Amino acid sequence: MRHLILTLQALLLCALPCLAQSLNESADNVLGTYYVNHGDSDSKVSVTKASDGTYTAKVIWVADSVDKNGNKYLDVKNPDKSLRSVPVDQVVLIKGLKYIPEKKVWGDTKVYDPTRGIRANVTVKFLEDGRLSLRGQVLGIGETVYWKKITK
């Protein structure tokens, strides 16, 4: 019995890299809804495909999206002043995300961080455990955030 359990564990460990590799093989695998815990904020993000074939990531839910008076928090730190009246549960985080087949990653655009009000170059890929890794960089300084897929 112990030998069987060890064999199953070894097979599982070998399968994890294949899972990440297969998720990174197809551009549309990025589509779906993700749970995001970034700092002290919980949210859900939907990744959809635009008519031009690129991908858009938009916040669809934020745990604490209203103040004590019941008013929605707004995206007040957005560098684009015309977007500062957008509710925090409707912010577009990524627009124009492209799949780069030779690298098996998504990128060639910027990610918006509404907690800081900055845009950064982004590279997106699936990890071995199935989480989506988003690496944002500005002038060589970066941060990685992980999203957990909850629906396709």
Tab-separated table of C-alpha atoms in Angstrom:
chain	number	residue	atom	x	y	z
A	1	MET	CA	0.000	0.000	0.000
A	2	ARG	CA	2.808	2.434	0.874
A	3	HIS	CA	4.484	1.707	-2.465
A	4	LEU	CA	1.217	2.480	-4.283
A	5	ILE	CA	0.850	5.816	-2.461
A	6	LEU	CA	4.447	6.807	-3.275
A	7	THR	CA	3.907	5.884	-6.914
A	8	LEU	CA	0.732	7.988	-7.089
A	9	GLN	CA	2.507	10.945	-5.475
A	10	ALA	CA	5.363	10.665	-7.971
A	11	LEU	CA	2.898	10.594	-10.875
A	12	LEU	CA	1.133	13.671	-9.524
A	13	LEU	CA	4.405	15.596	-9.193
A	14	CYS	CA	5.307	14.681	-12.760
A	15	ALA	CA	1.875	15.770	-14.017
A	16	LEU	CA	1.978	19.299	-12.508
A	17	PRO	CA	4.525	20.703	-14.994
A	18	CYS	CA	2.422	19.207	-17.800
A	19	LEU	CA	-0.654	21.008	-16.449
A	20	ALA	CA	1.060	24.414	-16.549
A	21	GLN	CA	2.538	23.684	-19.949
A	22	SER	CA	-0.843	22.664	-21.377
A	23	LEU	CA	-2.570	25.740	-19.901
A	24	ASN	CA	0.053	27.967	-21.541
A	25	GLU	CA	-0.353	26.201	-24.924
A	26	SER	CA	-3.630	27.819	-25.996
A	27	ALA	CA	-4.417	31.527	-26.038
A	28	ASP	CA	-8.036	31.134	-24.918
A	29	ASN	CA	-7.062	29.217	-21.756
A	30	VAL	CA	-6.720	32.619	-20.076
A	31	LEU	CA	-10.480	33.206	-20.398
A	32	GLY	CA	-12.526	32.897	-17.225
A	33	THR	CA	-13.170	34.336	-13.789
A	34	TYR	CA	-10.407	34.598	-11.199
A	35	TYR	CA	-10.272	35.155	-7.460
A	36	VAL	CA	-7.633	37.726	-6.513
A	37	ASN	CA	-6.221	38.462	-3.070
A	38	HIS	CA	-3.861	41.413	-3.351
A	39	GLY	CA	-2.685	42.940	-0.108
A	40	ASP	CA	-5.740	43.322	2.085
A	41	SER	CA	-8.228	43.321	-0.787
A	42	ASP	CA	-10.278	40.416	-2.171
A	43	SER	CA	-11.796	40.670	-5.631
A	44	LYS	CA	-12.907	38.752	-8.682
A	45	VAL	CA	-11.703	39.510	-12.190
A	46	SER	CA	-13.215	38.393	-15.485
A	47	VAL	CA	-10.964	37.836	-18.509
A	48	THR	CA	-12.808	38.100	-21.816
A	49	LYS	CA	-11.830	38.110	-25.472
A	50	ALA	CA	-12.229	41.345	-27.413
A	51	SER	CA	-13.348	41.496	-31.052
A	52	ASP	CA	-9.751	42.171	-32.142
A	53	GLY	CA	-8.572	38.855	-30.605
A	54	THR	CA	-6.884	40.423	-27.570
A	55	TYR	CA	-7.960	39.879	-23.973
A	56	THR	CA	-9.408	42.243	-21.385
A	57	ALA	CA	-9.348	41.771	-17.615
A	58	LYS	CA	-12.017	43.653	-15.675
A	59	VAL	CA	-12.863	43.682	-11.974
A	60	ILE	CA	-16.389	42.332	-11.438
A	61	TRP	CA	-16.536	42.166	-7.625
A	62	VAL	CA	-14.664	43.686	-4.672
A	63	ALA	CA	-15.219	42.525	-1.088
A	64	ASP	CA	-15.300	46.003	0.443
A	65	SER	CA	-16.613	48.176	-2.371
A	66	VAL	CA	-18.731	50.608	-0.346
A	67	ASP	CA	-17.924	53.156	2.342
A	68	LYS	CA	-19.741	53.461	5.703
A	69	ASN	CA	-22.481	55.540	4.021
A	70	GLY	CA	-23.134	52.888	1.362
A	71	ASN	CA	-21.433	54.797	-1.444
A	72	LYS	CA	-19.314	52.848	-3.926
A	73	TYR	CA	-15.598	53.506	-3.759
A	74	LEU	CA	-14.300	54.999	-7.002
A	75	ASP	CA	-11.039	54.566	-8.913
A	76	VAL	CA	-9.731	57.909	-7.617
A	77	LYS	CA	-6.038	57.119	-8.238
A	78	ASN	CA	-6.433	56.484	-11.958
A	79	PRO	CA	-3.922	58.567	-13.943
A	80	ASP	CA	-6.638	59.036	-16.597
A	81	LYS	CA	-8.840	61.662	-14.931
A	82	SER	CA	-11.846	60.655	-17.056
A	83	LEU	CA	-11.809	57.211	-15.363
A	84	ARG	CA	-11.740	58.410	-11.765
A	85	SER	CA	-15.521	58.109	-11.461
A	86	VAL	CA	-15.516	54.377	-12.319
A	87	PRO	CA	-16.643	52.207	-9.362
A	88	VAL	CA	-13.883	49.934	-8.006
A	89	ASP	CA	-15.882	46.843	-8.963
A	90	GLN	CA	-15.860	47.863	-12.651
A	91	VAL	CA	-12.222	48.830	-13.223
A	92	VAL	CA	-10.476	47.528	-16.355
A	93	LEU	CA	-7.094	46.165	-15.254
A	94	ILE	CA	-5.758	44.952	-18.600
A	95	LYS	CA	-6.766	45.873	-22.131
A	96	GLY	CA	-5.161	44.582	-25.334
A	97	LEU	CA	-3.470	41.517	-23.801
A	98	LYS	CA	-1.956	39.374	-26.570
A	99	TYR	CA	-0.917	35.737	-26.611
A	100	ILE	CA	2.723	35.266	-27.663
A	101	PRO	CA	2.838	31.652	-28.943
A	102	GLU	CA	6.610	31.374	-29.281
A	103	LYS	CA	7.024	32.195	-25.568
A	104	LYS	CA	3.723	30.595	-24.443
A	105	VAL	CA	2.826	33.685	-22.403
A	106	TRP	CA	0.438	36.615	-22.687
A	107	GLY	CA	1.750	40.181	-22.737
A	108	ASP	CA	2.520	43.107	-25.042
A	109	THR	CA	0.423	45.514	-22.975
A	110	LYS	CA	0.170	47.076	-19.538
A	111	VAL	CA	-1.603	46.137	-16.324
A	112	TYR	CA	-3.255	48.798	-14.194
A	113	ASP	CA	-2.849	48.648	-10.412
A	114	PRO	CA	-5.774	50.617	-8.942
A	115	THR	CA	-4.337	50.469	-5.401
A	116	ARG	CA	-1.338	52.545	-6.538
A	117	GLY	CA	-2.710	54.241	-9.644
A	118	ILE	CA	0.099	52.990	-11.889
A	119	ARG	CA	0.395	51.084	-15.158
A	120	ALA	CA	3.152	48.550	-15.698
A	121	ASN	CA	4.311	46.261	-18.491
A	122	VAL	CA	2.791	42.841	-17.865
A	123	THR	CA	3.663	39.227	-18.585
A	124	VAL	CA	1.029	36.598	-17.824
A	125	LYS	CA	1.430	32.824	-17.597
A	126	PHE	CA	0.032	29.817	-15.791
A	127	LEU	CA	2.068	28.175	-13.041
A	128	GLU	CA	2.368	24.461	-12.355
A	129	ASP	CA	-0.386	24.626	-9.723
A	130	GLY	CA	-2.841	26.218	-12.185
A	131	ARG	CA	-2.681	29.763	-10.799
A	132	LEU	CA	-2.243	32.639	-13.212
A	133	SER	CA	0.928	34.646	-12.592
A	134	LEU	CA	0.911	38.333	-13.552
A	135	ARG	CA	4.313	40.025	-13.476
A	136	GLY	CA	4.170	43.809	-13.725
A	137	GLN	CA	7.328	45.864	-14.254
A	138	VAL	CA	8.155	49.552	-14.431
A	139	LEU	CA	11.780	50.488	-15.172
A	140	GLY	CA	12.969	47.005	-14.176
A	141	ILE	CA	11.215	47.071	-10.800
A	142	GLY	CA	8.388	44.609	-10.573
A	143	GLU	CA	5.865	42.674	-8.586
A	144	THR	CA	4.088	39.399	-9.221
A	145	VAL	CA	0.444	38.837	-8.357
A	146	TYR	CA	-1.330	35.487	-8.521
A	147	TRP	CA	-4.905	34.870	-9.611
A	148	LYS	CA	-6.798	31.655	-8.928
A	149	LYS	CA	-9.179	30.545	-11.677
A	150	ILE	CA	-12.673	29.839	-10.368
A	151	THR	CA	-14.650	29.455	-13.643
A	152	LYS	CA	-13.879	28.956	-17.302
